[in-house]
Tab-separated table of C-alpha atoms in Angstrom:
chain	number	residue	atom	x	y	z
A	1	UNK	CA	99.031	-100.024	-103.202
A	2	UNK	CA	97.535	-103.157	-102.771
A	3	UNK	CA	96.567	-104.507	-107.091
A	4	UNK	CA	93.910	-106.948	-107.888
A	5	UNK	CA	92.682	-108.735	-110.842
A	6	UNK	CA	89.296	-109.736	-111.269
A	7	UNK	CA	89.026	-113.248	-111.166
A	8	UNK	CA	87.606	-114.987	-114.700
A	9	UNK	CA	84.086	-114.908	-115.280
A	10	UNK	CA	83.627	-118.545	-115.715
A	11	UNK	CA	85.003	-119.068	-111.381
A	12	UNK	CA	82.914	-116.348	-110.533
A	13	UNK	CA	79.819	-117.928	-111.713
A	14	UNK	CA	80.746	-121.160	-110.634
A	15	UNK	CA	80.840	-119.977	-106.906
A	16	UNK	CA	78.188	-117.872	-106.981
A	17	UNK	CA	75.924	-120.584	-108.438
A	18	UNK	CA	73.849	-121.879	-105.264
A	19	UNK	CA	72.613	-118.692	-104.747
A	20	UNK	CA	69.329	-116.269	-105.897
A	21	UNK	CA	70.473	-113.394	-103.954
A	22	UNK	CA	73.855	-112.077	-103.386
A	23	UNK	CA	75.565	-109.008	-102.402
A	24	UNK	CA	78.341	-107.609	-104.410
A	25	UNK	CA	80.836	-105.584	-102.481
A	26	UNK	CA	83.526	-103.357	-103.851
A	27	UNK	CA	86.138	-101.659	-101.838
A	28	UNK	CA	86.847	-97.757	-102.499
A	29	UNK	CA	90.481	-97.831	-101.798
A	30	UNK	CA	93.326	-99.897	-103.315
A	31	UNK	CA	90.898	-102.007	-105.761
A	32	UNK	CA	89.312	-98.735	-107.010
A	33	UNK	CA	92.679	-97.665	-108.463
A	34	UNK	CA	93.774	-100.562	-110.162
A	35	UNK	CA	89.442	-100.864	-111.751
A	36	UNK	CA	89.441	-104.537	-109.904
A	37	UNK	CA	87.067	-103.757	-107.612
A	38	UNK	CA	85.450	-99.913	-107.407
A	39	UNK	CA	81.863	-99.069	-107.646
A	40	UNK	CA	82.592	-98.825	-111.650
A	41	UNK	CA	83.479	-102.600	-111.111
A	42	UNK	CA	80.530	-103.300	-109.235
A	43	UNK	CA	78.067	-102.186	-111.313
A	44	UNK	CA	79.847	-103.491	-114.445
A	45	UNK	CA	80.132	-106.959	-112.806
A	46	UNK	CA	76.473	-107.271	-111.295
A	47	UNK	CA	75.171	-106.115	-114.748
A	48	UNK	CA	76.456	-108.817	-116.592
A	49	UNK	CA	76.076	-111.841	-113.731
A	50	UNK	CA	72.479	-110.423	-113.782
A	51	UNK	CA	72.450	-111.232	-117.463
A	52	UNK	CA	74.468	-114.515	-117.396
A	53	UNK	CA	72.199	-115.954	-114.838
A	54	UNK	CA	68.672	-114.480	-116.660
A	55	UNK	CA	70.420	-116.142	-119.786
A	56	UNK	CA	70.510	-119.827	-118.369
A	57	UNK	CA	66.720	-119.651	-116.253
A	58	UNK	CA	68.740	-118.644	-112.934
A	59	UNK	CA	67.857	-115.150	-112.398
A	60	UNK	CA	69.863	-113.311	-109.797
A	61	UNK	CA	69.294	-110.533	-107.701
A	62	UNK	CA	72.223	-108.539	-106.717
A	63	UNK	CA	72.808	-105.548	-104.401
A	64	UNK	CA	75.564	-103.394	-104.851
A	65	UNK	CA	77.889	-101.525	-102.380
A	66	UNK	CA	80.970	-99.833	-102.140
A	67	UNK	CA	81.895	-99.419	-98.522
A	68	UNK	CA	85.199	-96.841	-98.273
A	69	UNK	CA	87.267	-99.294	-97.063
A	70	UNK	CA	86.351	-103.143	-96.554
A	71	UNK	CA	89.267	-104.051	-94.705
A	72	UNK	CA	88.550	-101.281	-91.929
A	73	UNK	CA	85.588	-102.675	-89.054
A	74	UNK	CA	83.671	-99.757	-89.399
A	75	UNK	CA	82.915	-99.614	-93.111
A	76	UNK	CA	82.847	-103.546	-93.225
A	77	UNK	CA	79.960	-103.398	-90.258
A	78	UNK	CA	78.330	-100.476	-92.028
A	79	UNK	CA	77.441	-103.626	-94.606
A	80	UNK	CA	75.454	-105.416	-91.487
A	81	UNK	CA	71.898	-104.580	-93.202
A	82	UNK	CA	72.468	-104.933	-96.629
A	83	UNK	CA	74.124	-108.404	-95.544
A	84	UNK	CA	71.093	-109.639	-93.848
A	85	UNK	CA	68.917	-109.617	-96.787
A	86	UNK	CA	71.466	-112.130	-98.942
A	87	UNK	CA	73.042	-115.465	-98.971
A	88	UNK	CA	76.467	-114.537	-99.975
A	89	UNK	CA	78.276	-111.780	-100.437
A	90	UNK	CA	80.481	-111.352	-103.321
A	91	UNK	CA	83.468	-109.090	-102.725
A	92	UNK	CA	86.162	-107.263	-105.172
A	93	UNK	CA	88.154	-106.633	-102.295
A	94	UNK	CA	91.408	-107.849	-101.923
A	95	UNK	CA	91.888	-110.909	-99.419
A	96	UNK	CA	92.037	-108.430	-96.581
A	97	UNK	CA	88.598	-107.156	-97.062
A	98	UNK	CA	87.137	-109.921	-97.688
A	99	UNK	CA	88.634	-112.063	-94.344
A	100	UNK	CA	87.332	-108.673	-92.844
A	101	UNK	CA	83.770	-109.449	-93.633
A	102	UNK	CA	84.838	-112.853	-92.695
A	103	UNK	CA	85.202	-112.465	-89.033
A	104	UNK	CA	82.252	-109.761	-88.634
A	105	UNK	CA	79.568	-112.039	-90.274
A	106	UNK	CA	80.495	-115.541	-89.371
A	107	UNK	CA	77.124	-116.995	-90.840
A	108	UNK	CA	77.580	-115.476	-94.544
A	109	UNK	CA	79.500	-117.173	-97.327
A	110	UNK	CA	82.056	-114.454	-98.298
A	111	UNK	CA	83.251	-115.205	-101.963
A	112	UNK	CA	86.242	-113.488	-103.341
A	113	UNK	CA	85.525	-111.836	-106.536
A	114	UNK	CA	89.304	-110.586	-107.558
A	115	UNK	CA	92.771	-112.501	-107.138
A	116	UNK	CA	94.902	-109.909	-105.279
A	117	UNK	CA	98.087	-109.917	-107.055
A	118	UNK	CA	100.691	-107.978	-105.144
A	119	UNK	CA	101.920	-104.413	-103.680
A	120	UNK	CA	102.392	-102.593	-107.225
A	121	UNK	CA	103.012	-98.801	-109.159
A	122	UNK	CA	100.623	-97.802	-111.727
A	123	UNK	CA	102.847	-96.965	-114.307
A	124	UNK	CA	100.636	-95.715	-117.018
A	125	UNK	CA	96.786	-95.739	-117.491
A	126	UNK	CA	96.122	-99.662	-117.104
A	127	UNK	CA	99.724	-100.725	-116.257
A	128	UNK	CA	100.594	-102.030	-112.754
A	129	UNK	CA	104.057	-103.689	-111.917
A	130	UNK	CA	104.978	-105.254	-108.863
A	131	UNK	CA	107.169	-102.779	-106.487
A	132	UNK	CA	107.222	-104.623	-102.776
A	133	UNK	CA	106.659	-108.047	-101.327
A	134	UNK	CA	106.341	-106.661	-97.697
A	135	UNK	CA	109.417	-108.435	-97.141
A	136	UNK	CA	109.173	-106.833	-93.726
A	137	UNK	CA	112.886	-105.090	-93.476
A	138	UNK	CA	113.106	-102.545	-95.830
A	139	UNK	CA	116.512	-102.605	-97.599
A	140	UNK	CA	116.101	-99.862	-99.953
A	141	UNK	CA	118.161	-97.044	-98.834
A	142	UNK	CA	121.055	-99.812	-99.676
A	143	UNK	CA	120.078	-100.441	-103.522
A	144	UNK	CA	119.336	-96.881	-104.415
A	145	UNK	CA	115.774	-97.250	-103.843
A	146	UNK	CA	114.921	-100.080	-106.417
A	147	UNK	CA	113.539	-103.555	-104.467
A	148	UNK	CA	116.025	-106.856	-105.449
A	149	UNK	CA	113.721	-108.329	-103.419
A	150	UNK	CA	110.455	-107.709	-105.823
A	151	UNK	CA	112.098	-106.992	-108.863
A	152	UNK	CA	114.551	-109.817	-109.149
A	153	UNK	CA	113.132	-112.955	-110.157
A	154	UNK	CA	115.897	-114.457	-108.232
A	155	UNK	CA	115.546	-111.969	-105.204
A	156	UNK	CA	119.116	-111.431	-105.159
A	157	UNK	CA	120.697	-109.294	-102.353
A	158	UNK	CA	123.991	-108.807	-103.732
A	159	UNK	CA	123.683	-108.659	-107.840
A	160	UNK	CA	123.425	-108.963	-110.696
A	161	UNK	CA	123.525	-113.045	-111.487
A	162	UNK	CA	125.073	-113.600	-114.521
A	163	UNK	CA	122.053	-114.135	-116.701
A	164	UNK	CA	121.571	-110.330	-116.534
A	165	UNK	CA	122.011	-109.531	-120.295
A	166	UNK	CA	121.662	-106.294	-122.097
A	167	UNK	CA	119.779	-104.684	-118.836
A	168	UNK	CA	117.159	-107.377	-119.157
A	169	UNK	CA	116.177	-110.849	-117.166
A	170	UNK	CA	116.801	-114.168	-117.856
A	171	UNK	CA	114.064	-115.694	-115.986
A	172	UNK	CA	111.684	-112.863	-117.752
A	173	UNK	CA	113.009	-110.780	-120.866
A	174	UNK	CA	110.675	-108.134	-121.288
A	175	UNK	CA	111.548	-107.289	-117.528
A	176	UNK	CA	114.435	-104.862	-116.475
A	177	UNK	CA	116.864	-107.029	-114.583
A	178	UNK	CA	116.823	-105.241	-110.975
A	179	UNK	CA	120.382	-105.008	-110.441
A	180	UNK	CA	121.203	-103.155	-113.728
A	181	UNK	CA	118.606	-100.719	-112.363
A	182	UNK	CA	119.748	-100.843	-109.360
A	183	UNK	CA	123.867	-99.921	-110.654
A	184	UNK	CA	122.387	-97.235	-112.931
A	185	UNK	CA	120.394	-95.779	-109.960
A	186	UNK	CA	123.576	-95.667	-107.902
A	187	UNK	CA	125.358	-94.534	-110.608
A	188	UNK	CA	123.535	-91.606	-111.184
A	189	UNK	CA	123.714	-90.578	-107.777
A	190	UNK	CA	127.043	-91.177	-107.506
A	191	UNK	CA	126.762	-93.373	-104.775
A	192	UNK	CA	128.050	-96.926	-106.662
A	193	UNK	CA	130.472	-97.182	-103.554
A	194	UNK	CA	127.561	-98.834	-101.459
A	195	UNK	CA	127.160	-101.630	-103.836
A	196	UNK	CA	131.052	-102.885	-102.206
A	197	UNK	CA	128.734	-103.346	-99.278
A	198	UNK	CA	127.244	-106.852	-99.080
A	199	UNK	CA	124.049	-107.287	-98.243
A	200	UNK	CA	123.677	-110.078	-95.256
A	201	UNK	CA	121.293	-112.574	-95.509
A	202	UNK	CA	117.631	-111.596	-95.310
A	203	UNK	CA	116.170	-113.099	-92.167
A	204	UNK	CA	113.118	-114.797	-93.258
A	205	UNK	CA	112.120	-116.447	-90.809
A	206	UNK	CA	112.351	-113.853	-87.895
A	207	UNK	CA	111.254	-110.585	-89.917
A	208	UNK	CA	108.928	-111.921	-92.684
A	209	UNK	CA	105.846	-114.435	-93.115
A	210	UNK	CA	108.202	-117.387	-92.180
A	211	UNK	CA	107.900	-117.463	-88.874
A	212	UNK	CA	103.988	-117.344	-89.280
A	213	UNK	CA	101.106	-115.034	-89.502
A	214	UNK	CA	102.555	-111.074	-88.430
A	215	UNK	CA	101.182	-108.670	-86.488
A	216	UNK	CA	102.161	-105.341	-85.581
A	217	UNK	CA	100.745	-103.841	-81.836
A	218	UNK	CA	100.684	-100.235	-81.350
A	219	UNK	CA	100.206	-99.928	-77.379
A	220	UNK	CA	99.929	-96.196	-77.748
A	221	UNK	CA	96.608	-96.447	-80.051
A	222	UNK	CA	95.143	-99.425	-78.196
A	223	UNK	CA	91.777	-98.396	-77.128
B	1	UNK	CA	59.804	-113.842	-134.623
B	2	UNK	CA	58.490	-112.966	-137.356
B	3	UNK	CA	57.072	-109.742	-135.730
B	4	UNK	CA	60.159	-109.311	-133.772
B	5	UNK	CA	61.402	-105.788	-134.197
B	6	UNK	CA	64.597	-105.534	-132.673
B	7	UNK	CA	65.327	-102.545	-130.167
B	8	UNK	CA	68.032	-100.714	-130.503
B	9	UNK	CA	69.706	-98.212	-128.187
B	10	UNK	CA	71.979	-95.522	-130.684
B	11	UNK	CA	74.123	-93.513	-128.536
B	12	UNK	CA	75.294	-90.177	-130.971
B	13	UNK	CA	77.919	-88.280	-130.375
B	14	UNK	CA	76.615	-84.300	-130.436
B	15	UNK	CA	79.826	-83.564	-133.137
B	16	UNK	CA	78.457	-86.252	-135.555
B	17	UNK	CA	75.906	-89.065	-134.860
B	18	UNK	CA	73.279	-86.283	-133.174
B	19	UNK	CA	73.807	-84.211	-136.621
B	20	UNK	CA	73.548	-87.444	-138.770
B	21	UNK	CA	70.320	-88.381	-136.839
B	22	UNK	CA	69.039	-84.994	-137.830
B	23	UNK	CA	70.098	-84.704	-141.502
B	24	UNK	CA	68.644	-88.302	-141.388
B	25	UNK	CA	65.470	-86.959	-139.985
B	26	UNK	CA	65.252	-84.070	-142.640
B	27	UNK	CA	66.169	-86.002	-145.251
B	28	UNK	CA	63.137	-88.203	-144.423
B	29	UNK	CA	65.146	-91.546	-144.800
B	30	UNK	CA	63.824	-95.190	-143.548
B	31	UNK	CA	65.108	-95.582	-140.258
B	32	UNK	CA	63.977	-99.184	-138.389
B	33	UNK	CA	61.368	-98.473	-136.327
B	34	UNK	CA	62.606	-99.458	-132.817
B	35	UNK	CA	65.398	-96.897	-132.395
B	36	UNK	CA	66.080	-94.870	-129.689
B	37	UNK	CA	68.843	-92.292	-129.737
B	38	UNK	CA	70.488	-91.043	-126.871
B	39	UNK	CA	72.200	-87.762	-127.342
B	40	UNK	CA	75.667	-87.784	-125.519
B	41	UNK	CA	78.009	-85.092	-125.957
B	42	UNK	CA	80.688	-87.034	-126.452
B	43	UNK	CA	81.248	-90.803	-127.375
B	44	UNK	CA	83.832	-91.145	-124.741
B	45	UNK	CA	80.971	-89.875	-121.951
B	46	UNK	CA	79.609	-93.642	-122.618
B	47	UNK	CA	80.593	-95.547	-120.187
B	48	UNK	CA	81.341	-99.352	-120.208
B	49	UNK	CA	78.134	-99.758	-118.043
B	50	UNK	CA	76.144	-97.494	-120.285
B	51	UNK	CA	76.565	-99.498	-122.740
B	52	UNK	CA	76.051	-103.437	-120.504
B	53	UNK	CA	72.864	-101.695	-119.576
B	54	UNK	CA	71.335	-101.291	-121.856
B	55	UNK	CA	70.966	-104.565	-122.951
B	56	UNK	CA	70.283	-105.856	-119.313
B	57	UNK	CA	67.248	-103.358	-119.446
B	58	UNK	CA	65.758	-104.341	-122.931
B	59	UNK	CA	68.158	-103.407	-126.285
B	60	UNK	CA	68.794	-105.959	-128.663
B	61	UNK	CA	71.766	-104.418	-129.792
B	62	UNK	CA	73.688	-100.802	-129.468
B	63	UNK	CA	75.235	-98.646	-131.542
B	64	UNK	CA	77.825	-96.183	-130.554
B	65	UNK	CA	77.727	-92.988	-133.620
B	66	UNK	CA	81.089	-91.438	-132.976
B	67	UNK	CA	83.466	-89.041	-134.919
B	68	UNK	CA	86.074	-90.735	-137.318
B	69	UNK	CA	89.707	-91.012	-135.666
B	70	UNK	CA	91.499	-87.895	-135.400
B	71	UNK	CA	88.643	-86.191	-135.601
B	72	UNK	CA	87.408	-86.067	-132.149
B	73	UNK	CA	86.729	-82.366	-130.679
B	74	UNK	CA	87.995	-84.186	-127.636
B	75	UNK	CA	90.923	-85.605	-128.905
B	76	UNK	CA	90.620	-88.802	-127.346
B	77	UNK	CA	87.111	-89.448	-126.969
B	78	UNK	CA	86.303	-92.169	-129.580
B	79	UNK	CA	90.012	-93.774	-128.717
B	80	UNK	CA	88.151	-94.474	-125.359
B	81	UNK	CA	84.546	-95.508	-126.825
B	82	UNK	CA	86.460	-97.731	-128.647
B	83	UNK	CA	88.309	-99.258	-125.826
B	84	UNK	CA	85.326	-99.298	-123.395
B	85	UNK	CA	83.699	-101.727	-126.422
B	86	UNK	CA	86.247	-103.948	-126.324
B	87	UNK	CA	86.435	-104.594	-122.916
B	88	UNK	CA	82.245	-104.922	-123.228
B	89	UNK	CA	82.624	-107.227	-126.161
B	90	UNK	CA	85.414	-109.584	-124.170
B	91	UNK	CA	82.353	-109.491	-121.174
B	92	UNK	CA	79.922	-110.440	-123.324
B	93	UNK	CA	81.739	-113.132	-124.881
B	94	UNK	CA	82.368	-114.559	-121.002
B	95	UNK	CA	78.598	-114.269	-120.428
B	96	UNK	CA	77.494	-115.894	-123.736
B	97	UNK	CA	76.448	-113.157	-125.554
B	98	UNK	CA	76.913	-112.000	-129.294
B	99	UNK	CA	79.540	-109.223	-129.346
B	100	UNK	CA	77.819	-108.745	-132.497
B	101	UNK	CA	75.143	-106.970	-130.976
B	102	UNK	CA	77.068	-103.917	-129.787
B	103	UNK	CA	79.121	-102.049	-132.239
B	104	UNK	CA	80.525	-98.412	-133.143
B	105	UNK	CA	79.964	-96.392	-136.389
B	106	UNK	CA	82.181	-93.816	-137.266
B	107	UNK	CA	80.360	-90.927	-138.816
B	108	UNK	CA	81.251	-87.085	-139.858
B	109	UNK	CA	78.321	-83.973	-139.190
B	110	UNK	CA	76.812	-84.459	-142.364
B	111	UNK	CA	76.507	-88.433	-142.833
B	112	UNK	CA	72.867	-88.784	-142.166
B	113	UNK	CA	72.588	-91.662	-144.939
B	114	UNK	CA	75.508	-93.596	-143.571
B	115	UNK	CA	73.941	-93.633	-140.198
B	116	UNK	CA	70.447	-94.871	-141.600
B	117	UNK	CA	72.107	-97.399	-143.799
B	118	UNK	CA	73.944	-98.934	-140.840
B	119	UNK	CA	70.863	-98.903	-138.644
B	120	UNK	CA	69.086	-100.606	-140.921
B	121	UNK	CA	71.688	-103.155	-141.718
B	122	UNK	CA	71.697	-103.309	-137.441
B	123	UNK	CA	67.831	-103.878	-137.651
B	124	UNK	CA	68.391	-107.037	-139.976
B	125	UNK	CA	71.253	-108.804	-137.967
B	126	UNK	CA	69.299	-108.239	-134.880
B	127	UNK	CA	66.496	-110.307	-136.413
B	128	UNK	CA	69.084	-112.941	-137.315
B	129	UNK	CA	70.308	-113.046	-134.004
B	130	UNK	CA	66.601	-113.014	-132.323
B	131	UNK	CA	65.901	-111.380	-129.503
B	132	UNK	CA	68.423	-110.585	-126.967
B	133	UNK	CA	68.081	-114.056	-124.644
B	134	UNK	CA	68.815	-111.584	-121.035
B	135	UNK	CA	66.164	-109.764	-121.132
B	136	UNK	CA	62.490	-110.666	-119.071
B	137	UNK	CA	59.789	-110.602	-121.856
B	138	UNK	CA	57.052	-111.807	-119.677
């Protein structure tokens, strides 16, 4: 899922500072999980810009929502009222949701409240790590299921570079390095003979974000 | 100022703060006069914004009563009272507020004169600090 971080206090103020009346907007998916951006979030967050504000002789008024899923038309138009009464929303959402209320309410400053971070696991209670960079041609079923491309700092296709020490990274030591996971992974499933495979070339530019903004079209669902 | 009498919002735990409130009560001890206390049964049923609101809607300061470590019917319950503060007290410190004025007590059943004493101690930093500057007087 998509993992956020909510952005520092000090930024969020800062933006927000023109305005009397705002609208904070969560997001019940992907935010939710990683507590960026849920209706916990929300409430915590508009509780204490209510008090930072009432603190320096700006009071602010703040409505709260937590539509199901910003980035999705229908929750992000179910906002339409609460929107009208504001002059900027707020939004935990990632940067989906919040170019989502973006092209539905073209007058309204939409202010992003989180800094979306990347396409992560939750690997204990308040630990995310970084698992995919939508890379956009899946090459897991050749590295036993562990992602070079997100896990190596060096993105390596065929590995492990030589500053792999120990099972850690050079670039970052408390990480695994990727290709010592991914040889213990093939290891185990006694399947090391696809690592004498190499690994062309990713083609940036034709399959991922090189080649511009992607889209994928779905004639079958087109309404 | 001088007739300031800081408000404060005591959340007790039912296994000790709610008891200690009571033996407090029985024993007849000095408690400041602005206290309310808000029976929870657990201090890890507070949530973060429990505690935020309650000084957005008029406390001077809060105090969390929970069981010692280790000794939480729950098991884990004042672990995550004492988590939830810190994250309120990092918040507060971003908004320009004195973390001082939220804080958690550790108490057993039967420590009614502990959670007086504190209170009262409470009461007089409150008055140091003056009244909490995010709340509307008028």
């Amino acid at each position: 899922m998509i993992k956020a971080e909510q952005k520092p206090m000090e930024e969020i103020l800062r933006s927000i500072d023109p305005y009397k009346k705002i609208l904070l907007s969560g997001c019940g998916a992907c935010v939710t999980v990683c507590h960026a951006g849920g209706e916990k979030e929300v409430g915590l967050l508009a509780s204490a810009l209510r008090m930072a504000r009432k603190k320096i002789g700006k009071p602010l008024e703040i409505l709260e929502a937590t539509p199901a899923r910003q980035c999705e038309p229908e929750y992000a138009q179910d906002l339409s009222e609460l929107i009208e009464k504001v002059e900027a929303v707020l939004s935990l959402a990632c940067g989906v949701g919040v170019q989502t209320l973006v092209r539905y309410f073209p007058k309204m400053p939409v202010l992003p409240g989180v800094n979306t971070t990347f396409l992560g696991e939750t690997l204990s209670h308040g630990v995310w790590e970084e698992r995919c960079q939508a890379c956009g041609n899946c090459i897991l079923e050749k590295t036993g299921g562990i992602c070079p491309i997100s896990r190596c700092a060096k993105q390596l296709l065929n590995g492990p570079c030589g500053g792999s020490s120990k099972g850690k990274c050079e670039i970052k030591k408390e990480a695994d390095c990727a290709w010592q996971l991914i040889y213990d992974r093939l290891s185990s499933l006694g399947q090391l003979y696809k690592l004498e495979e190499i690994i062309p070339a990713k083609r940036w530019g034709v399959e991922s974000r090189d080649s511009g903004l992607r889209r994928i079209i779905r004639e079958d669902l087109k309404i | 100022m001088a007739d300031f009498e800081p408000k404060i919002i005591a959340f007790c735990c039912d296994q000790s703060g709610y008891p200690s409130a009571d033996m407090a009560g029985t024993l007849r001890l000095n408690l400041p006069k602005n206290v309310e206390i808000v029976r929870v049964p657990c201090a890890g049923r507070v949530e973060t914004l429990y505690l935020l609101k309650a000084l957005e809607k008029g406390a001077d300061g809060v105090i969390l009563f929970a069981c010692y470590e280790d000794n939480c019917q729950y098991l884990r319950g004042n672990l995550r009272a004492k988590g939830r503060l810190s994250y309120v007290h990092r918040l507060m410190e971003k908004i320009g507020l004195e973390k001082e004025r939220i804080e958690i007590c550790y108490l057993a059943t039967n420590s009614g004169v502990k959670l007086a004493e504190t209170l009262q101690r409470k009461s007089k930093e409150l008055k140091r600090l003056g009244p909490n500057p995010c709340v509307d007087r008028r």
